[in-house]
Every structure is written in structure tokens, then in C-alpha cells.
Short mmCIF file of C-alpha atoms in Angstrom, two decimals:
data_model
loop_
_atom_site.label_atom_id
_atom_site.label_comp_id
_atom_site.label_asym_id
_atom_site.label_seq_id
_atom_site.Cartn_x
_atom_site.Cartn_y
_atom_site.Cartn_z
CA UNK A 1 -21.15 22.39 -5.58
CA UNK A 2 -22.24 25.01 -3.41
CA UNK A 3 -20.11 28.50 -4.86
CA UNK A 4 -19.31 29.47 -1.69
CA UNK A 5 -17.45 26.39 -0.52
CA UNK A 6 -13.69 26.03 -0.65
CA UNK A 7 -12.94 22.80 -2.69
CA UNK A 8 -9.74 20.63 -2.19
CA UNK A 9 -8.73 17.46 -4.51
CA UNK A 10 -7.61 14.14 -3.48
CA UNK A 11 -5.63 11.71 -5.90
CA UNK A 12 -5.23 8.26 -5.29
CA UNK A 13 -3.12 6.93 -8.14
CA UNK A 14 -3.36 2.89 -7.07
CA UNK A 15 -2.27 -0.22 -8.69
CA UNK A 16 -5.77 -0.96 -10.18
CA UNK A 17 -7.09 2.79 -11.43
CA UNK A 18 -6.81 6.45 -10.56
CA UNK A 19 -9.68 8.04 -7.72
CA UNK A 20 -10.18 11.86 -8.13
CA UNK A 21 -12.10 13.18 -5.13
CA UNK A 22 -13.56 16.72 -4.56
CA UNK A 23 -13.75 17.60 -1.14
CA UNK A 24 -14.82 20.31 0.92
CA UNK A 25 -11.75 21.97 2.78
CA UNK A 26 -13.43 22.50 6.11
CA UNK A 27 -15.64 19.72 6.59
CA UNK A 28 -13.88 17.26 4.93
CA UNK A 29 -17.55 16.55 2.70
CA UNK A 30 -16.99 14.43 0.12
CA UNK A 31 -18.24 16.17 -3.31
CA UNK A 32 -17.53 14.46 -6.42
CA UNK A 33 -15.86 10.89 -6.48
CA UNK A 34 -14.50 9.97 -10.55
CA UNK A 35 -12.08 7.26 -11.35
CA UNK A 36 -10.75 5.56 -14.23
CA UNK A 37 -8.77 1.97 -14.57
CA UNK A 38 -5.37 1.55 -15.19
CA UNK A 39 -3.68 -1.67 -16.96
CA UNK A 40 -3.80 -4.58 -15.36
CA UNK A 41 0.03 -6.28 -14.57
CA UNK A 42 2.67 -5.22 -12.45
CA UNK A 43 4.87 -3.12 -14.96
CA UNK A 44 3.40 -0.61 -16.84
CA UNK A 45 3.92 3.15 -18.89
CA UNK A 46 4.16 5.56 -16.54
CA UNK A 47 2.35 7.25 -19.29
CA UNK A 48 -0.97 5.46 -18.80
CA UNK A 49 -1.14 6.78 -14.83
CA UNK A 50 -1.27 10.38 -16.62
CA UNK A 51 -4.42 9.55 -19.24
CA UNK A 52 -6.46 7.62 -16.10
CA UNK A 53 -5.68 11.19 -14.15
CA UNK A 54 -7.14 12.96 -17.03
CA UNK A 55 -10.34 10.94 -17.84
CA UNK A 56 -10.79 11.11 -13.95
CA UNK A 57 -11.22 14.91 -13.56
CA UNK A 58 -7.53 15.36 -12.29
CA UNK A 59 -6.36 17.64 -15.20
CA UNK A 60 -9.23 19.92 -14.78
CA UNK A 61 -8.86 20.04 -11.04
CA UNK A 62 -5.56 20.86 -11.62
CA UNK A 63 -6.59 24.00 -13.31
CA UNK A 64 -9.06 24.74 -10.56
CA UNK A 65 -12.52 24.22 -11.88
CA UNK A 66 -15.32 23.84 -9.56
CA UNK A 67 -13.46 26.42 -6.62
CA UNK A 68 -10.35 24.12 -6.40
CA UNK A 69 -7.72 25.62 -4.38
CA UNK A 70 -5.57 22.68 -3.12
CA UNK A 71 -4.90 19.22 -4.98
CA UNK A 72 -2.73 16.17 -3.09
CA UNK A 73 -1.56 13.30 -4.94
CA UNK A 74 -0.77 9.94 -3.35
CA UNK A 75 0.08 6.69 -4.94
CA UNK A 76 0.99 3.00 -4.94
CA UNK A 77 4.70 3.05 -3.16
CA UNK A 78 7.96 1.52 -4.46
CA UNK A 79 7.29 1.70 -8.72
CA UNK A 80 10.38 2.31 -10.00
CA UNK A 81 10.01 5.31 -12.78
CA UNK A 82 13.69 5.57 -13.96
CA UNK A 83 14.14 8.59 -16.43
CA UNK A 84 16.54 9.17 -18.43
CA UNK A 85 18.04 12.56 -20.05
CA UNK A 86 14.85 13.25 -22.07
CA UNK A 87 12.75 12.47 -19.25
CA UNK A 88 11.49 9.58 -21.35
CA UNK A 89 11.53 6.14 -18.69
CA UNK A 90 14.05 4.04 -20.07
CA UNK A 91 11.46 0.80 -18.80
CA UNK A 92 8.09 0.26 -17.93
CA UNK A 93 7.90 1.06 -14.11
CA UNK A 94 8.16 -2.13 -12.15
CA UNK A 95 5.71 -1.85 -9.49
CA UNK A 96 5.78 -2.75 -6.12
CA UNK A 97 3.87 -6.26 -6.70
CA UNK A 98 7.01 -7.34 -9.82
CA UNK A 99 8.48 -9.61 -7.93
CA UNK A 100 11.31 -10.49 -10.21
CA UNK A 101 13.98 -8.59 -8.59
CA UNK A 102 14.07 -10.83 -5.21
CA UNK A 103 17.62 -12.62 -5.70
CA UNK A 104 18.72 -8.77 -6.14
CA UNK A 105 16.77 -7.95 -2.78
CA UNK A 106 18.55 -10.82 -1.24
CA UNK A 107 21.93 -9.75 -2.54
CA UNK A 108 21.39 -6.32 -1.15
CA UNK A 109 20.97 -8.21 2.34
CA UNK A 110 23.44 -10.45 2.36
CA UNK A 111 26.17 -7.51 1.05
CA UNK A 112 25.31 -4.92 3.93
CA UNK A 113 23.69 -7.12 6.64
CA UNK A 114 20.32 -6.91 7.56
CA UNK A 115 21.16 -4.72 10.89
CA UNK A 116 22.26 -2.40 8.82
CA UNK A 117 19.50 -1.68 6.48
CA UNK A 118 17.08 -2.01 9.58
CA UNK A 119 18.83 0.13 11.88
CA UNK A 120 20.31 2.88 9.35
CA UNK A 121 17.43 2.78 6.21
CA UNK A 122 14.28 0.90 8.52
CA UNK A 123 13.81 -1.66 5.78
CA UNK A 124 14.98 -4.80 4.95
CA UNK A 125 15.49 -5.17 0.85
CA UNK A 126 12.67 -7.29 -0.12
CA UNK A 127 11.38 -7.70 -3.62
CA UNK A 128 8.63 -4.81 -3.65
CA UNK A 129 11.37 -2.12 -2.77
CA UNK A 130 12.57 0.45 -5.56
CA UNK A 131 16.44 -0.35 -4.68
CA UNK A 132 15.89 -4.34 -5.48
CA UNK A 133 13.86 -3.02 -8.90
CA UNK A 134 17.17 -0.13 -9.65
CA UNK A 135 19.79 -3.61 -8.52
CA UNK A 136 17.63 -5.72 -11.35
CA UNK A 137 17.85 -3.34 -14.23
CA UNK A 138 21.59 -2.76 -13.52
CA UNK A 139 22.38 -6.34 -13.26
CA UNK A 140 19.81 -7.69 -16.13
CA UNK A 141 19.32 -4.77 -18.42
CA UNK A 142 22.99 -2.70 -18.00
CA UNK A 143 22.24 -0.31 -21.13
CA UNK A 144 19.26 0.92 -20.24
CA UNK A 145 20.50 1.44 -16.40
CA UNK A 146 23.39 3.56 -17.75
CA UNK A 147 20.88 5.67 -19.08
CA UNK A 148 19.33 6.71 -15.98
CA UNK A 149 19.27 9.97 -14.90
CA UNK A 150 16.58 10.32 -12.48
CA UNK A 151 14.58 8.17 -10.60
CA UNK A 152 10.99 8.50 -9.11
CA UNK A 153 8.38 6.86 -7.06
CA UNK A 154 4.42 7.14 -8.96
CA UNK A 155 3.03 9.91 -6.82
CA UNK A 156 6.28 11.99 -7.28
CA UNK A 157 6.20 11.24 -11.05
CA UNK A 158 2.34 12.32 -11.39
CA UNK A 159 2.95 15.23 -8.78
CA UNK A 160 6.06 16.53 -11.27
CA UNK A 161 3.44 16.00 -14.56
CA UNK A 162 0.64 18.23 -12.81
CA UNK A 163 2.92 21.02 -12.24
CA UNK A 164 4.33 20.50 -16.05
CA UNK A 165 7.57 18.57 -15.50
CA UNK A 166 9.67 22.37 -15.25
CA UNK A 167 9.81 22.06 -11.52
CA UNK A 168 11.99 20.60 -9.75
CA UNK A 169 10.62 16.65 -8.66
CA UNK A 170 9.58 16.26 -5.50
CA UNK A 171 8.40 13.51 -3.17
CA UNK A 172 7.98 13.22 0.82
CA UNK A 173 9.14 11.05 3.54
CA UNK A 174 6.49 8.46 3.80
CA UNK A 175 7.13 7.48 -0.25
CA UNK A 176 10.75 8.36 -0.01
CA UNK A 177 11.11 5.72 2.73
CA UNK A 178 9.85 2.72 0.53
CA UNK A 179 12.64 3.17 -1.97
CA UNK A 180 15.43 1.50 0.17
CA UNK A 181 17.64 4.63 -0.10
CA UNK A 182 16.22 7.15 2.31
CA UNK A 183 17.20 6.79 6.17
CA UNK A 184 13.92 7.37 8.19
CA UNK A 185 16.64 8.03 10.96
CA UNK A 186 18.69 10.77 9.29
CA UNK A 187 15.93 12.25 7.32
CA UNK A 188 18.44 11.89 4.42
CA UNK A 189 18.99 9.78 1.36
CA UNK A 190 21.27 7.11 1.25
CA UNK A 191 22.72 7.99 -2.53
CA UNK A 192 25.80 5.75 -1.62
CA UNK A 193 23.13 2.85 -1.77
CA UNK A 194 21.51 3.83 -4.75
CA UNK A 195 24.56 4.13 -6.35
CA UNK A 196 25.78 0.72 -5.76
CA UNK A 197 22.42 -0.70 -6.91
CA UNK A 198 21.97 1.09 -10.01
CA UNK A 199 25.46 1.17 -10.66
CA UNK A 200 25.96 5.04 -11.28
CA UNK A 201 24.86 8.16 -9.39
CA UNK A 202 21.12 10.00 -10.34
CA UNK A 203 19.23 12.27 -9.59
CA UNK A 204 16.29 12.15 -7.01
CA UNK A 205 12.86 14.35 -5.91
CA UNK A 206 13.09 16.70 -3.05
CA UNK A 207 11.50 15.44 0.04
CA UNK A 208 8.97 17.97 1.31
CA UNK A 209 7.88 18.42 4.81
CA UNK A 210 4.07 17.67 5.29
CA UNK A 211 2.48 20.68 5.05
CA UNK A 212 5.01 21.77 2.56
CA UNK A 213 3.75 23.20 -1.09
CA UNK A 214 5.32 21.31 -4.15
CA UNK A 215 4.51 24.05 -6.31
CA UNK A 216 1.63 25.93 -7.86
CA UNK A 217 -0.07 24.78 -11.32
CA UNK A 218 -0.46 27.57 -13.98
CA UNK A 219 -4.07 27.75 -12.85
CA UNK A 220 -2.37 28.88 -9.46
CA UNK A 221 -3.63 25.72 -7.89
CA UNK A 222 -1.77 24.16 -4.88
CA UNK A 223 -0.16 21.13 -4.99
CA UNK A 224 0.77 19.34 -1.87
CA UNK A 225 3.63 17.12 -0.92
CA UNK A 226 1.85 13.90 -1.08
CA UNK A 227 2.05 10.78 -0.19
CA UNK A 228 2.47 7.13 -0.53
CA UNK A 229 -1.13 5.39 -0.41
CA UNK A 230 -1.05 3.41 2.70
CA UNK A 231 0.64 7.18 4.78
CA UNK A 232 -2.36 8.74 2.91
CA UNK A 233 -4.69 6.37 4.05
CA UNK A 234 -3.85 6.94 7.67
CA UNK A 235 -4.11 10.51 7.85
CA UNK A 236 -7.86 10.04 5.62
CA UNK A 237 -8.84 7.85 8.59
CA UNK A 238 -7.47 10.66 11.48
CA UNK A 239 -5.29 6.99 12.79
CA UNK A 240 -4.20 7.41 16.75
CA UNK A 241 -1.98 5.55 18.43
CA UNK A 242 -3.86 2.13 19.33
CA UNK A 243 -5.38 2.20 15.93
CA UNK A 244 -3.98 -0.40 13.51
CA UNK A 245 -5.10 -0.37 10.03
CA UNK A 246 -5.81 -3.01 8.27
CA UNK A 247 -6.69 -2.52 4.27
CA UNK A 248 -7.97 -5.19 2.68
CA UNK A 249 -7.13 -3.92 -1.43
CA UNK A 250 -5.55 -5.72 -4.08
CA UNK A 251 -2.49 -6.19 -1.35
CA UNK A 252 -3.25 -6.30 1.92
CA UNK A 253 -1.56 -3.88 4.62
CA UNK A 254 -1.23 -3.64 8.26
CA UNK A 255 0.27 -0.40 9.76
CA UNK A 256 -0.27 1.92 12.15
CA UNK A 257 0.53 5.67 12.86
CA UNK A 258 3.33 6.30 15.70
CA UNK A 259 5.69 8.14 17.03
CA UNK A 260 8.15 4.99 17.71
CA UNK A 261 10.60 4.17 15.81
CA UNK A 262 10.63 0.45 14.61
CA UNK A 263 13.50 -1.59 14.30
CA UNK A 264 13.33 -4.98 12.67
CA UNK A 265 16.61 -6.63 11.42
CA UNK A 266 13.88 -9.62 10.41
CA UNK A 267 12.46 -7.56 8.04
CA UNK A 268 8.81 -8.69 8.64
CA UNK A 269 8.04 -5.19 9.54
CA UNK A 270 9.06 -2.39 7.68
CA UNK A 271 10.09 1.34 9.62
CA UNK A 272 8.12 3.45 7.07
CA UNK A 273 7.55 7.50 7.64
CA UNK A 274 3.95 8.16 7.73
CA UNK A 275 3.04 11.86 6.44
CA UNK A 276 2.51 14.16 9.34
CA UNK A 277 5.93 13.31 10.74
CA UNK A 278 5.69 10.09 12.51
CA UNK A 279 6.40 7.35 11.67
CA UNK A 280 4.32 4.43 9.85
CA UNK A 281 5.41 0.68 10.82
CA UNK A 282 3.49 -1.36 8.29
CA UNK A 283 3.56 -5.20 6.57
CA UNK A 284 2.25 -5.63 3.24
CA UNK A 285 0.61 -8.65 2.05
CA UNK A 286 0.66 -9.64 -1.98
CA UNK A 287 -2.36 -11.81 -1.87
CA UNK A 288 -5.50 -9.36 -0.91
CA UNK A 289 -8.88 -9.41 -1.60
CA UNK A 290 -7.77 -11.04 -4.87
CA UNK A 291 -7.31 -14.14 -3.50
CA UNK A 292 -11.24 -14.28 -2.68
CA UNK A 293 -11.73 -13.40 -6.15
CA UNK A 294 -9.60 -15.84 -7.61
CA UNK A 295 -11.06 -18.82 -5.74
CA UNK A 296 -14.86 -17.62 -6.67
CA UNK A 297 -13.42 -18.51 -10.04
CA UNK A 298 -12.55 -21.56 -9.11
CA UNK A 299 -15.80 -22.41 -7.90
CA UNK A 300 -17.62 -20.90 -11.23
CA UNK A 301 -19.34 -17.91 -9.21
CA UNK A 302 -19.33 -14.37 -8.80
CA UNK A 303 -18.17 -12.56 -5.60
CA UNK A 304 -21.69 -12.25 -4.21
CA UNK A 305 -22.36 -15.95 -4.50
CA UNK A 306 -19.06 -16.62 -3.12
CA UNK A 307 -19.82 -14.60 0.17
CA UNK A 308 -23.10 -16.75 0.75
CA UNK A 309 -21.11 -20.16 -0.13
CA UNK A 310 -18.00 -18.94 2.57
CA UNK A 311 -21.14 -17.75 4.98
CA UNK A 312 -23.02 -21.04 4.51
CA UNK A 313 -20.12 -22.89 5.82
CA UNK A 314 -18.82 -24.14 9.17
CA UNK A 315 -17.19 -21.25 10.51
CA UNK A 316 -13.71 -23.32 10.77
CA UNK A 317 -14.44 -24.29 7.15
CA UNK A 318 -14.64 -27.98 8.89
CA UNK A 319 -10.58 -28.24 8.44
CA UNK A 320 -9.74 -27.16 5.38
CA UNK A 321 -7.19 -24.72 5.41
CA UNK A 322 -5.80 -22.48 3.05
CA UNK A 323 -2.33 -20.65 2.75
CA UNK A 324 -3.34 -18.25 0.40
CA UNK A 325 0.37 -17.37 -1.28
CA UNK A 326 -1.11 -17.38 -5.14
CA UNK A 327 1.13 -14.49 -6.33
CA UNK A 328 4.36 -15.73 -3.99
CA UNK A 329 4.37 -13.25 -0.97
CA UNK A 330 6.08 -10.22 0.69
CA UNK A 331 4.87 -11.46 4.40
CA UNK A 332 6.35 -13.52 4.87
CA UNK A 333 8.91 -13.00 2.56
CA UNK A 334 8.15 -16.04 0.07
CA UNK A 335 8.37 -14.51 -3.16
CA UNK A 336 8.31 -17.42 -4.86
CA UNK A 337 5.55 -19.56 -2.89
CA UNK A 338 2.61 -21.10 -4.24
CA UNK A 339 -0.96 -21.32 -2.35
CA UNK A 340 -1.53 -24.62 -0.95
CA UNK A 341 -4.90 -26.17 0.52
CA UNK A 342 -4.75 -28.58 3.27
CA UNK A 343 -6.91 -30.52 5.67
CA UNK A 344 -9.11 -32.06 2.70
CA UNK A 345 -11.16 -35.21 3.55
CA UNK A 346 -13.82 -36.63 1.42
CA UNK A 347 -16.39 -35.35 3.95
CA UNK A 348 -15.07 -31.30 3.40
CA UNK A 349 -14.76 -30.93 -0.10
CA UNK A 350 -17.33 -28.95 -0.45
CA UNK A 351 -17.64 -25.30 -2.05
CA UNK A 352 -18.55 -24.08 0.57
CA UNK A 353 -16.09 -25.04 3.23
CA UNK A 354 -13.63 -23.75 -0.29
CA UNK A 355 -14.89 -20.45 -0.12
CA UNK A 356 -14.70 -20.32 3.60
CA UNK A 357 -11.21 -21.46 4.33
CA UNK A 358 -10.26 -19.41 1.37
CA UNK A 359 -11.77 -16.09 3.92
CA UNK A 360 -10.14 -17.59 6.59
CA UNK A 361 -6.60 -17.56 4.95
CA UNK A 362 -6.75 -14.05 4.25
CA UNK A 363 -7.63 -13.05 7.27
CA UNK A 364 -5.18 -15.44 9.08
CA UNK A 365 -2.22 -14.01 6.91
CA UNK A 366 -3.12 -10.42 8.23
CA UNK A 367 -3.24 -11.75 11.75
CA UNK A 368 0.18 -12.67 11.08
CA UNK A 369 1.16 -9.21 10.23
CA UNK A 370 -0.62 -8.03 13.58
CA UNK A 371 0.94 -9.82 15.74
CA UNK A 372 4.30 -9.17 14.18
CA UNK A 373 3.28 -5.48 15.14
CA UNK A 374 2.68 -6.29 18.34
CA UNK A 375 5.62 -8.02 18.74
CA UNK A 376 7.61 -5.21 18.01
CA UNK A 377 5.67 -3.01 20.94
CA UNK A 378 3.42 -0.97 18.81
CA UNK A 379 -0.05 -0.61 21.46
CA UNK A 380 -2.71 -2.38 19.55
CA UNK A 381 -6.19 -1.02 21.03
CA UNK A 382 -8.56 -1.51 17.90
CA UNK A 383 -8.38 -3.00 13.99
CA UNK A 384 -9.55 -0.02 11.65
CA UNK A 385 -10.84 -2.47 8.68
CA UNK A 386 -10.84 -0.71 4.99
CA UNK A 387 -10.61 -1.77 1.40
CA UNK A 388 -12.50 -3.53 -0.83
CA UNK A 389 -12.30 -6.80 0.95
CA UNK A 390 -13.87 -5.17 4.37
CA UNK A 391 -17.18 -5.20 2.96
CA UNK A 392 -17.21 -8.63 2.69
CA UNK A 393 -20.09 -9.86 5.42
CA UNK A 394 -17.71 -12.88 5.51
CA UNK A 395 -15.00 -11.37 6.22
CA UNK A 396 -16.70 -9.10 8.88
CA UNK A 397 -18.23 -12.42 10.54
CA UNK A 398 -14.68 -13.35 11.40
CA UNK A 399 -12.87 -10.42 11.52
CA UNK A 400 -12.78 -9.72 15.02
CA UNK A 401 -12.55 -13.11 16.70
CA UNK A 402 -9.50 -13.99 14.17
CA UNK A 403 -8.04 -10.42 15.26
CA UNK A 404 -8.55 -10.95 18.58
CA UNK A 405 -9.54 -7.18 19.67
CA UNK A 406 -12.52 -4.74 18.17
CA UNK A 407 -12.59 -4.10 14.86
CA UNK A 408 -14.49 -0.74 13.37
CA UNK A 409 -15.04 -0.02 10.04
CA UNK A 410 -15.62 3.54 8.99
CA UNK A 411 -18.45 4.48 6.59
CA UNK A 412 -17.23 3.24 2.93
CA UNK A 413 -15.04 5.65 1.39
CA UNK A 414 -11.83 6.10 -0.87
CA UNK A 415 -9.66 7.00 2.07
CA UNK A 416 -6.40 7.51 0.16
CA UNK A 417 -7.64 9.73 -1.60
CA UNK A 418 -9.50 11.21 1.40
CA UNK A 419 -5.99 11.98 3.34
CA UNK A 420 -4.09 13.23 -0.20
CA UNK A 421 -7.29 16.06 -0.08
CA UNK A 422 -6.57 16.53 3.49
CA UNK A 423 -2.80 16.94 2.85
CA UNK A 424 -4.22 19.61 0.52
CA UNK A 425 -5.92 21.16 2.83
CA UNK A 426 -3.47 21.40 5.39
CA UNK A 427 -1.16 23.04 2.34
CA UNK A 428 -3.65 25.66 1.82
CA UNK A 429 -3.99 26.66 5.07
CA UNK A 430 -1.66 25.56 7.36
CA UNK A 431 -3.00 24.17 10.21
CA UNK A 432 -4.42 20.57 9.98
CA UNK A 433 -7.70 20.22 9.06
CA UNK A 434 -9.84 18.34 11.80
CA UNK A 435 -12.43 16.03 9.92
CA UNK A 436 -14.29 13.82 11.59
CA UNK A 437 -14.39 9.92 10.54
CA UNK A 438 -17.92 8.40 10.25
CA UNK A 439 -18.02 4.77 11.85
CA UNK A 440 -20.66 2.73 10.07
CA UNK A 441 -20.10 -0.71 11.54
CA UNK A 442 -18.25 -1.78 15.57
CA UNK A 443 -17.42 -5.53 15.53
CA UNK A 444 -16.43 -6.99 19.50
CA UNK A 445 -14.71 -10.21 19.51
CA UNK A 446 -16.83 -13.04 20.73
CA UNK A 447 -16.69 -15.01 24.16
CA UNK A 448 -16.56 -18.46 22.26
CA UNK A 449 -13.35 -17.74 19.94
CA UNK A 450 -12.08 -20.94 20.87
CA UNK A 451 -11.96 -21.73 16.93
CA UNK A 452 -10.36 -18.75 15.82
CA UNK A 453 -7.40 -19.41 18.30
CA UNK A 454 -7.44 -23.24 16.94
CA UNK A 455 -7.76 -21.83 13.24
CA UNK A 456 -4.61 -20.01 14.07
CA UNK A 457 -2.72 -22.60 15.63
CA UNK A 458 -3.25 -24.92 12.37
CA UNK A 459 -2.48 -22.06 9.98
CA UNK A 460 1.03 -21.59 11.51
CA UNK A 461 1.48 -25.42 11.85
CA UNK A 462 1.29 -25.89 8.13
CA UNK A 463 3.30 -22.61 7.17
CA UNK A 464 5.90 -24.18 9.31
CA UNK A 465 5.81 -27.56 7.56
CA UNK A 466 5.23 -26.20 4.02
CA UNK A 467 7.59 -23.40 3.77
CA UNK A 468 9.63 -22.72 7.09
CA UNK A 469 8.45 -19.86 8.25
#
């Protein structure tokens, strides 16, 4: 790296492993990319996010080496890291894809009304939220709840580490507002909630503004607010209004970047804060790119042969249809669902139509979450396609016509980590930094998408039958 050139860092702390990107502050150039895996499962040590920052590069970042001036963590939202008076987590942190407290998600509901907690919090309790994860502990594991004295989110935890756990914790609104206990509307916690999940009062981080400063390192780094990943992800992409993103990860997530405020008393879509002080209406899927994966098991490949097999096949996977709820689901809220693969004749059984309908299913379930977006009047110009799964040529084949309108996808890059750097940035200097995004691949919807629209129809008709929704 050039001596001269101002460097900011970019942390995304995800479900799978921790990214560590060096950027340059005024171009937004990417300089160094290192990463290293977390444990697989959807509880884990809050201790092991802290070694994968280390092994990544994060620590010595941290302590500015190579010209590092700035540093911006974001993370996966909702983990529940419950402290207690040693600052030692009194459980594994449940994370947002433990689905084991949804009967305390739909207890939360049913107590307050789901007006309520859409119109005064912007959510609707489901299972991924931190209140539903505080509600389980109290009601399934009271000792260890009533020795809880603060609670955090994963970026705030690994935010409070960096700056050596003397500071005061501190989070911002976009994570803040996937607990369950922060109003998007007041810009103020709801500790009354809180308290009647966890059962007794705690302590929780500051919420920064945007461009705020969490604190200096004892390097005399900055650190940054932060962010949750998908809030991160949207500012690493510059996201307008018209833009809906749609990250195809382990989970899959459709959101956009607005100034409306969403209301949903449904619950299907969720009033985040995004972080530059709009707001961030998003539905998550469970079942990502993982449910690719998992069938190219099923059919004894890898992922490359898989993506020939689904591109070999009739487009409409010649009727087989798959609802692709393998982990139980957040959208819709099925938490305890199963997949289920219909349409089979004799004459389709065939890997390849398998692979195929098993593309078509994921991309069906986040035309769901579209048009729920839609629905509740956020302008849908274009489909900004990211992830892992977006660089599937299967997936692009389809994208579009399934979607409906043009889809882009930006030059392959770690773009949560991308928008935690440019957080950074803005921290350093103040102003926000104006990066431009590299488009690598346009996709138009085609004239003939007769059989996407029939795909559709057939994918709601058996969600219907099979599970009500």
C-alpha cells in the first residue's frame, strides 16, 4: 500500500467467518481483503468472533498498521450476547438463525398485540429477534437470566472488545432496531419491554448517530458506530430509493434504503433503521444459498456441477416445484416448516429438473419478500443482486424474469464490509465519502416470462395448501 494513501478498515463479523478489508478512504479502492471462519451452528462463544477478528488482520488494524486511520465494524443482527457482572456471557449467544425461542416470539405478540409492536417498535417478535432469545432464557434458563447485567448485539460486542471493554458499549440504530426493544419511531429504547422479557432491568450500548465516533483505540485509531450487516451492506452498495437489495448469503434478505417509514402489523416486513438515518424495510429469509448447497448433496455433486445440472434443465424444471423451508423459516414466519417437493411424475425425476426447481424455490421465496415490499409502497425500480448465491449463472438466468424488473449486479465484492469502511470513513472525516459502485453484470427481464409468472402462481398454490400462508 501506497504510503501516501489514507487507509480505512471494514469488518464484517457474519454468521459464517469474519472479512477484514483495507480500503482506501477517498476512492473507496479495495486494498487488502483477509478473513477467517467462525463455528458453524447457530449459538456460539462470543469469544470465538474475537480470535476470527484477530487471525483476520482486525487486531492489527486496530492498532493502525499499514496508515489505518478509521476502522467500522458491522455484524450479523439480533445474537443475543447477555453479560453478566464480570462481563463473562452467561450463554452462548443465540444467533439470529436459533430458532428455538418462537413460542416466546409468539407470546410476546399475543401479550401486546401486533399493532403495537409494529406501530410503536416496527417489528413484529419473530424468532430471530434478540427480545424472543432474552423471553427464552428467562422462561427456560431463569438462573442464568438473573444474572444478566448487560446485553449486546455482535457488532456492539466486537466494537466494545476493539476499544478494550473500558468504554462505555455502544451500538447504532440500524442494529439497535433488530433487538425488539428500540422504537425506530422515538429513537429510544423500549427498556419496559426488555424488562418484561428478561424478567429484570439491564444495561444496554449507547446508540450512536452515523457519523458518530465510538471511541479511539490506544493506537489512536477511530472506531465508528457501526452497523448491522444488511444497513452496512446498503450504504457499501451507495442503495437509492428504487433500489431493492437482494443478498443471496447463508439467509437471504430483501431491503431497501428509504426515507418511509414502514408499518406492518403482519409482520412480514420488518421497519428496520438503516445507518445514515433512514430507514431500512427489509425481510429475511432462513433458507439462502444453502439450500442450493444442500440439494447438490443430495444429488452427490459439487456446486459447480450442480449449476450445469439446474442449467441443463427445462427452465420451469418441467413441474417440479420446490418450497425450500429446510431450516423452518422467518418469511414467512414458519419456524417450524419442513421443505417439501411437489409436482413429481415419473417423467421429471430427473437431477436435473432437482437442481433446477431447487434454483427456482429460492428465488421464488425472495420474490415473495419483494412483493411484500411492494405491497407496503416502497418504489421498486431495480433488484441490486449480491451474495454468494448471485454468482450462480443459474440463478442469474432466472433472476430477472422471476423478479419481474432489471436486476444489476455490482462487480463481486464483500459489501458489508465495504459500507462498515465507509462508515469509517465518514467518522474520520465527516462528510460522506462518495464511492462509486462498479456494475459488472445488467440483467432485463425477458418478453416471454410467461413461465416465470406460471412458476409463481404454482409456488403460492402449494404454500397455500401445505402450510397456509
Amino acid at each position: 500500500m501506497a504510503l501516501n494513501r489514507r487507509v480505512v478498515v471494514g469488518v464484517d463479523s457474519s454468521t459464517q467467518s469474519c472479512k477484514v478489508v483495507s480500503v482506501d478512504a477517498d476512492t473507496g479502492e479495495l486494498l487488502q481483503l483477509r478473513s477467517a471462519p467462525h463455528p458453524d451452528g447457530t449459538s456460539i462463544n462470543p469469544e470465538r468472533w474475537r480470535e476470527a477478528f484477530e487471525q483476520a488482520g482486525g487486531t492489527a488494524a486496530a492498532e493502525g498498521a499499514g496508515n489505518v486511520l478509521a476502522l467500522g465494524v458491522s455484524a450479523q443482527q439480533h445474537g443475543m450476547v447477555a453479560l453478566d457482572r464480570e462481563d463473562t456471557p452467561v450463554h452462548d449467544a443465540l444467533l439470529w438463525n436459533d430458532v428455538r425461542s418462537a413460542p416466546q416470539a409468539a407470546a410476546l405478540t399475543e401479550k401486546y398485540g401486533a399493532s403495537m409492536w409494529a406501530e410503536e417498535v416496527g417489528v413484529v417478535p419473530v424468532a430471530s429477534f434478540t427480545i424472543t432469545k432474552l423471553a427464552w432464557l428467562h422462561e427456560h434458563r431463569p438462573e442464568l437470566a438473573a444474572r444478566v447485567e448487560q446485553v449486546m448485539l455482535p457488532h456492539d460486542w466486537l466494537t466494545w472488545n476493539i476499544l478494550g471493554r473500558s468504554a462505555e458499549a455502544t451500538t447504532d440504530r440500524s442494529d439497535a432496531s433488530g433487538t425488539g426493544y428500540f422504537s425506530v419511531q422515538s429513537n429510544e429504547y423500549r427498556l419496559d419491554l426488555l424488562e418484561a422479557a428478561l424478567g429484570r432491568a439491564t444495561r444496554v450500548p449507547r446508540v450512536l448517530g452515523p457519523s458518530e465516533r465510538a471511541g479511539l483505540t490506544q493506537s489512536g485509531v477511530i472506531v465508528s458506530a457501526g452497523a448491522g450487516d444488511n444497513a452496512a451492506a446498503a450504504l457499501g452498495l451507495g442503495a437509492e430509493e428504487g433500489d431493492i437489495v437482494v443478498s443471496i448469503g447463508t439467509s437471504g434478505t430483501v431491503f431497501a434504503s428509504t426515507a418511509a417509514r414502514i408499518v406492518d402489523p403482519s409482520g412480514s416486513v420488518a421497519g428496520f433503521a438503516d445507518a445514515a438515518g433512514g430507514q431500512l424495510p427489509l425481510l429475511a429469509t432462513i433458507n439462502g444459498a444453502r439450500t442450493l448447497v444442500a440439494t447438490a448433496g443430495l444429488l452427490g455433486v459439487d456446486i459447480e456441477r450442480f449449476g450445469a445440472l439446474a442449467l441443463a434443465a427445462p427452465t420451469d424444471a418441467d413441474g417440479l416445484l420446490m418450497l425450500p423451508y429446510l431450516d423452518g423459516e422467518r418469511t414467512p414466519n414458519l419456524p417450524d416448516a419442513t421443505g417439501s417437493l411437489t409436482g413429481m411424475r415419473r417423467a421429471n425425476m430427473r437431477p436435473e429438473n432437482l437442481a433446477q426447481a431447487s434454483v427456482l424455490g429460492l428465488v421464488c421465496s425472495l420474490a415473495d419478500a419483494l412483493d411484500s415490499l411492494r405491497g407496503q409502497g416502497v418504489p421498486v425500480r431495480q433488484v441490486i443482486l449480491i451474495g454468494g448465491g448471485s454468482q450462480s449463472p443459474a440463478v442469474q438466468k432466472i433472476a430477472a424474469d422471476v423478479f419481474g424488473v432489471p436486476v444489476v449486479l455490482p462487480a463481486p465484492g464483500e459489501y458489508v464490509a465495504l459500507g462498515a469502511a465507509r462508515q469509517a470513513a465518514w467518522a474520520l472525516d465527516g462528510n460522506f465519502p462518495l464511492w462509486k459502485r462498479e456494475i459488472a453484470t445488467e440483467l432485463e427481464p425477458s418478453t416471454t416470462r410467461d413461465w416465470a409468472i406460471d412458476v409463481r402462481a404454482r409456488y403460492a398454490e402449494q404454500r397455500g395448501l401445505i402450510y397456509g400462508v
